[in-house]
PDB file of C-alpha atoms in Angstrom:
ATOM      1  CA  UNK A 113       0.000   0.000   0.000  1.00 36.00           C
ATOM      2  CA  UNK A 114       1.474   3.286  -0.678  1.00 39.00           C
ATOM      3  CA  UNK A 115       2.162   5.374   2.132  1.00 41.00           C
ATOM      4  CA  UNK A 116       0.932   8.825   2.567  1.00 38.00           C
ATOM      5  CA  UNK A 117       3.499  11.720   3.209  1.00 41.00           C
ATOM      6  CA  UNK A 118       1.811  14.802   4.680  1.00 39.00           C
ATOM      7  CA  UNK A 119       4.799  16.278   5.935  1.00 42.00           C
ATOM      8  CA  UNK A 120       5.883  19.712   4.210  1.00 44.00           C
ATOM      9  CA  UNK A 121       6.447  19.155   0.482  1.00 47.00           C
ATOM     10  CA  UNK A 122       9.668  20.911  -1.578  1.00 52.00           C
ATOM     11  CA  UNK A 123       7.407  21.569  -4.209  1.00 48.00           C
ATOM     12  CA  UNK A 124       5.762  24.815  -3.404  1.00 47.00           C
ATOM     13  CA  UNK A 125       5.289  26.969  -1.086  1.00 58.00           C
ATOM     14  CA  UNK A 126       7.984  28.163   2.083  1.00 73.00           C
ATOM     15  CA  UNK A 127      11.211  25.746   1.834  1.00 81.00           C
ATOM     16  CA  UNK A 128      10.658  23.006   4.149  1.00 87.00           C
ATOM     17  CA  UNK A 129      12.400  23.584   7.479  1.00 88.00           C
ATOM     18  CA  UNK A 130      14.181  19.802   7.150  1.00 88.00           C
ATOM     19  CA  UNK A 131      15.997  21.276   3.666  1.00 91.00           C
ATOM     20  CA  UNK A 132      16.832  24.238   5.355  1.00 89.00           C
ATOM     21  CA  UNK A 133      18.629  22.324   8.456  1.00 85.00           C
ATOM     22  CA  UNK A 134      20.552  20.182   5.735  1.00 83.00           C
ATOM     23  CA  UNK A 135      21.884  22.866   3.639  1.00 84.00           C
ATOM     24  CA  UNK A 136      25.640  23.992   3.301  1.00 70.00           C
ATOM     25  CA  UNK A 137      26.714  26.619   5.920  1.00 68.00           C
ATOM     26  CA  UNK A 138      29.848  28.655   5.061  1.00 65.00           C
ATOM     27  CA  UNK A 139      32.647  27.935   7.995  1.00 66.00           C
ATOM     28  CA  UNK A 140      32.688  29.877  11.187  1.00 70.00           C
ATOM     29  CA  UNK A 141      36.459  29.968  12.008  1.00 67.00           C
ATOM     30  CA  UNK A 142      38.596  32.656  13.054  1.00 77.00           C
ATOM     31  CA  UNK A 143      40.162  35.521  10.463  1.00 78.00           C
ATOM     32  CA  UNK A 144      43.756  33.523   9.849  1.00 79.00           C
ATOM     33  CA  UNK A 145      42.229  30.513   9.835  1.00 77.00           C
ATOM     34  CA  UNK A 146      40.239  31.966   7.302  1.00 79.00           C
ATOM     35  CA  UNK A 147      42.773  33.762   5.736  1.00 84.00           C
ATOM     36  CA  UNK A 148      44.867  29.734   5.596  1.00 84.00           C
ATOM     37  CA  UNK A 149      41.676  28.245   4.805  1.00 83.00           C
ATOM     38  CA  UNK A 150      41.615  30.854   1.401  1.00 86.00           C
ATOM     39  CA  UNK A 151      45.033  30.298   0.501  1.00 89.00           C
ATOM     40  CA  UNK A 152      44.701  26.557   0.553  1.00 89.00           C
ATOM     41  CA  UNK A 153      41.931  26.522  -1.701  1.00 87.00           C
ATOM     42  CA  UNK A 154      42.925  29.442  -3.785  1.00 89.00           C
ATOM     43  CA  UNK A 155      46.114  27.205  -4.192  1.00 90.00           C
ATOM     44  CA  UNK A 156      44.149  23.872  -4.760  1.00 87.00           C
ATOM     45  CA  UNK A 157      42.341  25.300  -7.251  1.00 86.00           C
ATOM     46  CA  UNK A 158      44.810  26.878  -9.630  1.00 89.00           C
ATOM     47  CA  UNK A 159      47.053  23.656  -9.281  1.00 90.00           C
ATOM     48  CA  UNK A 160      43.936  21.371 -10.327  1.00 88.00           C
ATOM     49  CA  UNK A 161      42.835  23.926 -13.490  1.00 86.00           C
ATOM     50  CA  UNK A 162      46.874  23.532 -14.025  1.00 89.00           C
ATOM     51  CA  UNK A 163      47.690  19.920 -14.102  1.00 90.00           C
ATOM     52  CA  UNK A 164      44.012  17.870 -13.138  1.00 86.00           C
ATOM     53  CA  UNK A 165      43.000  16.733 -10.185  1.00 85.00           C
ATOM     54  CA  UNK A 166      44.545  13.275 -10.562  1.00 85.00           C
ATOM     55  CA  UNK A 167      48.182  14.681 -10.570  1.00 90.00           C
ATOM     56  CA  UNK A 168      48.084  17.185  -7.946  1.00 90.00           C
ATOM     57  CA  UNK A 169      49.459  16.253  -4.647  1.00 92.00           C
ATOM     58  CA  UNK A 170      48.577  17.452  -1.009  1.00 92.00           C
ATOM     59  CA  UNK A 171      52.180  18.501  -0.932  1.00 94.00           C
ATOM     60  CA  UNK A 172      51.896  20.371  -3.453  1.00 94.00           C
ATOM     61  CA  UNK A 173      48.914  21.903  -2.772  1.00 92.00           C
ATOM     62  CA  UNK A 174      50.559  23.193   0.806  1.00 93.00           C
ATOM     63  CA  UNK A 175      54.228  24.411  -1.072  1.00 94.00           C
ATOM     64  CA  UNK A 176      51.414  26.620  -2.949  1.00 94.00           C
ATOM     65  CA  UNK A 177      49.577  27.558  -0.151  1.00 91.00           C
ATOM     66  CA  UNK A 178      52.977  28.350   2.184  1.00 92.00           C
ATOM     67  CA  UNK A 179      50.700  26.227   4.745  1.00 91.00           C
ATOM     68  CA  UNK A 180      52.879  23.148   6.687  1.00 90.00           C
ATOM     69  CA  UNK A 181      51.964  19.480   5.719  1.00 90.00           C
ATOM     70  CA  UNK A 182      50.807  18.890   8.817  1.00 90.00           C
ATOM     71  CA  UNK A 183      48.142  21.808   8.981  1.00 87.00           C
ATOM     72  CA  UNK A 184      46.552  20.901   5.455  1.00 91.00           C
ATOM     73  CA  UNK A 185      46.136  17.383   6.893  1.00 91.00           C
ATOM     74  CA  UNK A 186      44.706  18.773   9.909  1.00 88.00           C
ATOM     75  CA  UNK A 187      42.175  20.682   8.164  1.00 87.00           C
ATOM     76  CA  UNK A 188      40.830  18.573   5.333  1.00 89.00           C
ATOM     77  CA  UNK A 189      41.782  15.148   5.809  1.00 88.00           C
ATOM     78  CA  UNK A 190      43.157  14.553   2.489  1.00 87.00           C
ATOM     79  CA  UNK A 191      42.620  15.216  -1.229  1.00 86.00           C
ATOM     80  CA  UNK A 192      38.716  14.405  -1.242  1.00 82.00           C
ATOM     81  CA  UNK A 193      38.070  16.492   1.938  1.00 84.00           C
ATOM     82  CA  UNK A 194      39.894  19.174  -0.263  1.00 89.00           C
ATOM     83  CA  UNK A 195      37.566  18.571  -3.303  1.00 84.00           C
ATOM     84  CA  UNK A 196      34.343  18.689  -0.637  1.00 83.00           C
ATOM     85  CA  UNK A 197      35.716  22.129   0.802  1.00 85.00           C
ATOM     86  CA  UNK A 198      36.233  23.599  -2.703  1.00 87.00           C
ATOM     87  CA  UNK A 199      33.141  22.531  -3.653  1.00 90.00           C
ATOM     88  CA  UNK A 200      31.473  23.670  -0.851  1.00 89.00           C
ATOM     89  CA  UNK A 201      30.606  27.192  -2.310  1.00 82.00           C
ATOM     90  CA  UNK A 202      28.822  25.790  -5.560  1.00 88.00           C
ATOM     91  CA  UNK A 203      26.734  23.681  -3.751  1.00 92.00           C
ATOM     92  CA  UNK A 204      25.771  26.410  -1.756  1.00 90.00           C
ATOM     93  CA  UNK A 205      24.003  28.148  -4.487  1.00 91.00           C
ATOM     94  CA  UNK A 206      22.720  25.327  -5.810  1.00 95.00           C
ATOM     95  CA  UNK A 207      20.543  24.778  -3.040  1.00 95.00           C
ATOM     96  CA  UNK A 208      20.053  28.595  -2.123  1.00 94.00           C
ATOM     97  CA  UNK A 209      18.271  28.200  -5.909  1.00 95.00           C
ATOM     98  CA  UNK A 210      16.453  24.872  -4.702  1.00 96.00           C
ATOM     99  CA  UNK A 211      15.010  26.833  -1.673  1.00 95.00           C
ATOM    100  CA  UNK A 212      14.654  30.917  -2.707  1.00 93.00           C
ATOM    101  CA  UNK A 213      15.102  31.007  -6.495  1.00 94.00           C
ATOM    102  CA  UNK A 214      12.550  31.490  -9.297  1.00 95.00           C
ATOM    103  CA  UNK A 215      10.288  27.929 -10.618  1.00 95.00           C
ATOM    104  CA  UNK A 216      10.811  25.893 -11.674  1.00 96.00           C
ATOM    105  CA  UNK A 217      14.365  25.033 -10.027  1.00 97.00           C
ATOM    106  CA  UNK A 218      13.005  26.758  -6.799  1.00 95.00           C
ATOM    107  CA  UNK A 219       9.481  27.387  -5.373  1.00 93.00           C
ATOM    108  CA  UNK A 220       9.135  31.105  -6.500  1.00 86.00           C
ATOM    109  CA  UNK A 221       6.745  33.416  -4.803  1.00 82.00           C
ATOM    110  CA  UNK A 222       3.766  33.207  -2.800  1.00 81.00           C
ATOM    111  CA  UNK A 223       1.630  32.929  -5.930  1.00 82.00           C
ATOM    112  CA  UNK A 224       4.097  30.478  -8.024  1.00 82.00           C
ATOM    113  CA  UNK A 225       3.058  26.834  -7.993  1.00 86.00           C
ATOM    114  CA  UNK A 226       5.535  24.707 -10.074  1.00 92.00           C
ATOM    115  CA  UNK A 227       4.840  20.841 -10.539  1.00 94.00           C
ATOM    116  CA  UNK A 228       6.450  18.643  -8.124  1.00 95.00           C
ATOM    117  CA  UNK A 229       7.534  17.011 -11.857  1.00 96.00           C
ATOM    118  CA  UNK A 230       8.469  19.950 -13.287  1.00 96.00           C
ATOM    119  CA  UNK A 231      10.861  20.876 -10.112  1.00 97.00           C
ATOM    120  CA  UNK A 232      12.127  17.704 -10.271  1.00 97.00           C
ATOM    121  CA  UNK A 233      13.148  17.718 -14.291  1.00 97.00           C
ATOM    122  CA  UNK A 234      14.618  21.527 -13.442  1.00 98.00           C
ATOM    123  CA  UNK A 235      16.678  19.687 -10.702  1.00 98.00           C
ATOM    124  CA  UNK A 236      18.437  16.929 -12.589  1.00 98.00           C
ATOM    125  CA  UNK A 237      19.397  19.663 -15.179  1.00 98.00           C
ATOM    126  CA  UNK A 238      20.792  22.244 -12.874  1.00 98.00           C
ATOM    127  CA  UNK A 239      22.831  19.158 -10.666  1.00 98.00           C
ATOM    128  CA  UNK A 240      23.762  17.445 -14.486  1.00 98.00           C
ATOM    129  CA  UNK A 241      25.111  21.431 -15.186  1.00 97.00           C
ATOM    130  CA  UNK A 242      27.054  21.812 -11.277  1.00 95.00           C
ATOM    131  CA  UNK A 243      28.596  18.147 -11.612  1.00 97.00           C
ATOM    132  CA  UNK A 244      29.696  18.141 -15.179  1.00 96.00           C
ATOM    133  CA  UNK A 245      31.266  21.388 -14.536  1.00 91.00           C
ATOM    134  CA  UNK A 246      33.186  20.111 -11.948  1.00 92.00           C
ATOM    135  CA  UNK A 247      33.489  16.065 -12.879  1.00 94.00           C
ATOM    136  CA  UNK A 248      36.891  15.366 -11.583  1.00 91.00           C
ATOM    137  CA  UNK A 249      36.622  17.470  -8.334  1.00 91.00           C
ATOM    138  CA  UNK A 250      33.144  15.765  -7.337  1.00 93.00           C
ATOM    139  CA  UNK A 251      34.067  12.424  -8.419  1.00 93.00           C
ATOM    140  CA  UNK A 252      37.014  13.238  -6.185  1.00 90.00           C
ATOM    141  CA  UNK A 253      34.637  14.045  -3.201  1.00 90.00           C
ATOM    142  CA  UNK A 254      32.874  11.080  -3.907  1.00 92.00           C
ATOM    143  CA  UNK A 255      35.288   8.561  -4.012  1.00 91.00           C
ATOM    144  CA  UNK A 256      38.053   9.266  -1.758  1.00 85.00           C
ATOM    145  CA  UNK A 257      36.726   6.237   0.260  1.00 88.00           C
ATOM    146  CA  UNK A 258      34.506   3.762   0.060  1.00 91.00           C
ATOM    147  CA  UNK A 259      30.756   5.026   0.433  1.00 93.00           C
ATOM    148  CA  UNK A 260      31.916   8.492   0.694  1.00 92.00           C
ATOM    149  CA  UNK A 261      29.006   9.923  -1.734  1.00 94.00           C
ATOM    150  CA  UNK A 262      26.356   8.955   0.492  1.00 93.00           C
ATOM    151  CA  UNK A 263      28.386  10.837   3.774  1.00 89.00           C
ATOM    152  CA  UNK A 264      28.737  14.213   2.591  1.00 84.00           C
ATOM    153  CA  UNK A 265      26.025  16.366   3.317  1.00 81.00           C
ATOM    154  CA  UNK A 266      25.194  17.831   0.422  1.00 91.00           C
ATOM    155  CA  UNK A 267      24.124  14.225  -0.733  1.00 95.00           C
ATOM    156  CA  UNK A 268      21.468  14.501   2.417  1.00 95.00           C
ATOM    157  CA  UNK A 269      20.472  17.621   0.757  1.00 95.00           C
ATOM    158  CA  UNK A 270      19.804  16.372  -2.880  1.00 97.00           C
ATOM    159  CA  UNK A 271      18.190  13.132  -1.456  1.00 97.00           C
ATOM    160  CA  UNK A 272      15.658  15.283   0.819  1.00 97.00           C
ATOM    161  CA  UNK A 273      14.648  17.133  -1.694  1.00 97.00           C
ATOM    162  CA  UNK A 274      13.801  14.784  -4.743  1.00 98.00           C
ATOM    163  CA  UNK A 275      12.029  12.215  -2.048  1.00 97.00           C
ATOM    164  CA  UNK A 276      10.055  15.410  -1.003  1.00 96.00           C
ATOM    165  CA  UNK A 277       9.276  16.258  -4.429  1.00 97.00           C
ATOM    166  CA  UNK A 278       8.428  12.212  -4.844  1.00 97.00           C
ATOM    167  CA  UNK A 279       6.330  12.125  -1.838  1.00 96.00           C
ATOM    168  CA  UNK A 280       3.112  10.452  -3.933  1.00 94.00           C
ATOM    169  CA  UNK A 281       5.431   7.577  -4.225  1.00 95.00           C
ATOM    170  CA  UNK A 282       4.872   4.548  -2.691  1.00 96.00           C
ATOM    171  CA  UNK A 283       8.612   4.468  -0.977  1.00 97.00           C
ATOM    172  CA  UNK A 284      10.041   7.778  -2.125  1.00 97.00           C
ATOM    173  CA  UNK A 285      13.419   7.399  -0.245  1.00 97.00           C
ATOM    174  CA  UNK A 286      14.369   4.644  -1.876  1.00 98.00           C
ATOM    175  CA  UNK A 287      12.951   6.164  -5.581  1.00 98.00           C
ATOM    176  CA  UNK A 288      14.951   9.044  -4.331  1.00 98.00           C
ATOM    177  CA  UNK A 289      18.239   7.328  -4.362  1.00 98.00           C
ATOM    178  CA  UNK A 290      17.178   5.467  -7.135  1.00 98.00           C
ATOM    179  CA  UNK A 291      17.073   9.131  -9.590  1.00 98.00           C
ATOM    180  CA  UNK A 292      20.434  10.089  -7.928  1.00 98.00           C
ATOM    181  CA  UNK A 293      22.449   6.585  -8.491  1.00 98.00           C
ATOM    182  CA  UNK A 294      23.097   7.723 -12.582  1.00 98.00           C
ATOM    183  CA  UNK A 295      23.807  10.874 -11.344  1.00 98.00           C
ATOM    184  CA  UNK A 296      26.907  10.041  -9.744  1.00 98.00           C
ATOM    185  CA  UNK A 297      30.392  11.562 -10.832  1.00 97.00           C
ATOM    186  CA  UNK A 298      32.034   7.905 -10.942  1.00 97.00           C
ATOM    187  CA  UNK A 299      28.530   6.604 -13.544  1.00 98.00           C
ATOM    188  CA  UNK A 300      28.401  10.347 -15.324  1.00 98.00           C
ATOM    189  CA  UNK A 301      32.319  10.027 -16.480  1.00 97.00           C
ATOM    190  CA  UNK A 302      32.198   6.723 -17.583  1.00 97.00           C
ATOM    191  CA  UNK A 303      28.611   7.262 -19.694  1.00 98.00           C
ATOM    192  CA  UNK A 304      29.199  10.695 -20.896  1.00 98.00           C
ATOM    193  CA  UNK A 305      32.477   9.332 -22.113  1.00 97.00           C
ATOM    194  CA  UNK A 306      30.511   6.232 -23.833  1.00 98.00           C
ATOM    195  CA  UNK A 307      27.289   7.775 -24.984  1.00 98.00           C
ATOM    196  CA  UNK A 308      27.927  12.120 -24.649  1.00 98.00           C
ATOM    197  CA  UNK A 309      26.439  14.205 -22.516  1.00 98.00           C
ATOM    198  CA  UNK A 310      22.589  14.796 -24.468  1.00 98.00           C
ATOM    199  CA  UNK A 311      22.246  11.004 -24.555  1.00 98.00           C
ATOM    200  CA  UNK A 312      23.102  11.009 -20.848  1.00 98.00           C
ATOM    201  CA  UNK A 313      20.693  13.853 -19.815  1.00 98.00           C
ATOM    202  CA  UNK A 314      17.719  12.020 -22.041  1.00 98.00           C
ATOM    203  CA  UNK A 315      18.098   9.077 -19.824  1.00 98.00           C
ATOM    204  CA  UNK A 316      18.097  10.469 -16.403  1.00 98.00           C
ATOM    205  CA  UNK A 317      15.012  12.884 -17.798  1.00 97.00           C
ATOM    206  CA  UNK A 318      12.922   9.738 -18.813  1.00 97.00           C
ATOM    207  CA  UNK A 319      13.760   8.338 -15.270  1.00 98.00           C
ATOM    208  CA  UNK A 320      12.494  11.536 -13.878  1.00 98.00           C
ATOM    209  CA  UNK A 321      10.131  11.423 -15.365  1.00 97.00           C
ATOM    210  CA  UNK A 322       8.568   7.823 -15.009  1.00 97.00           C
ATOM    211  CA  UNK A 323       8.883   8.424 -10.803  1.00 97.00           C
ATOM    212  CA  UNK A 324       6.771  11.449 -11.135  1.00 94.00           C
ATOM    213  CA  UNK A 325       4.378  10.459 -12.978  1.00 89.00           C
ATOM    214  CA  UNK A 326       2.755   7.723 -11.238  1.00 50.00           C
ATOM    215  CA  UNK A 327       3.070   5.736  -8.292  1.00 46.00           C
ATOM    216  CA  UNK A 328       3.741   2.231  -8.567  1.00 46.00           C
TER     217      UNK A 328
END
């Protein structure tokens, strides 16, 4: 039997307080650890536009930086907790758009009533748009150990939000993870490679669109 959801829905209206508690918050830290925290990424960055992501080493990244070894390991782990940080910002307005923005990525105004289907198909483009502009640095993110995708919290975001807008479903947390498997960095490399990017987007549309359309 499907179950009913009658909990606050991401498809109209105010953004529903659970989204808001899961979205990105910039860092609270003090101004030089801000000022490190900058440098670091500032240096990250150029070094991956430079020579890719695969080939760049944390040492390298702190010889950039003029930060010690020991203080970039200290404050990102390693080379995914690197890509997460410099990612951080981008997936910040991602969701600022998924809550606040215009329809039919976001909810609009008081008087705006997008389609929980037509949110959902202006989702999948705007995340297929964030992660193929960034492939290597989320794949990166998601990868630098095992089950590592499904830990960061931007992940919690993006699966709230589709199994809200999937809430006539009959199990829309699992149909939620279902439309964000193929949207992985690790699958979107190795099929946009294979098939190109249009053929790619066509399938994860029809996908879309089959979960929103009916509940089975």
């Amino acid at each position: 039997m499907p179950q009913h959801h009658t909990g606050p829905q991401s498809a109209s209206g105010n953004p529903p307080e659970e989204l808001l508690v899961l979205r990105n918050s910039p860092p609270r830290e003090r101004a030089d650890a801000a000022r490190n925290r900058a440098a670091v990424l500032n240096a990250a960055a150029e070094l991956f536009r430079e020579h890719g992501v695969e080939n760049v080493s944390m040492d390298a990244v702190a010889a950039a930086a003029g930060v010690g070894k020991g203080t970039l390991f200290r404050r990102f782990g390693d080379k995914a907790g690197l890509a997460v940080a410099l990612l951080d910002a981008r997936e910040r307005e991602l969701q600022e758009a998924i809550l606040f923005g215009p329809p039919p990525l976001g909810p609009g105004g008081p008087d705006s009533r997008p389609e929980p289907g037509e949110r959902l198909a202006a989702f999948v483009d705007a995340y297929l748009d964030y992660v193929l502009a960034h492939l290597d640095l989320v794949r990166m993110s998601e990868t630098g150990s095992a089950g590592a995708r499904y830990r960061i919290g931007a992940y919690r975001f993006w699966h709230r939000h589709v199994a809200l807008l999937l809430a006539h479903r009959a199990d829309p947390d699992a149909d939620a993870h279902t439309l964000l498997a193929p949207l992985a960095a690790e699958h979107l490399r190795a099929t946009v490679s294979e098939l190109g990017e249009a053929r790619v987007r066509r399938a994860v549309h029809a996908l879309a669109a089959a979960l929103s359309g009916s509940d089975r």
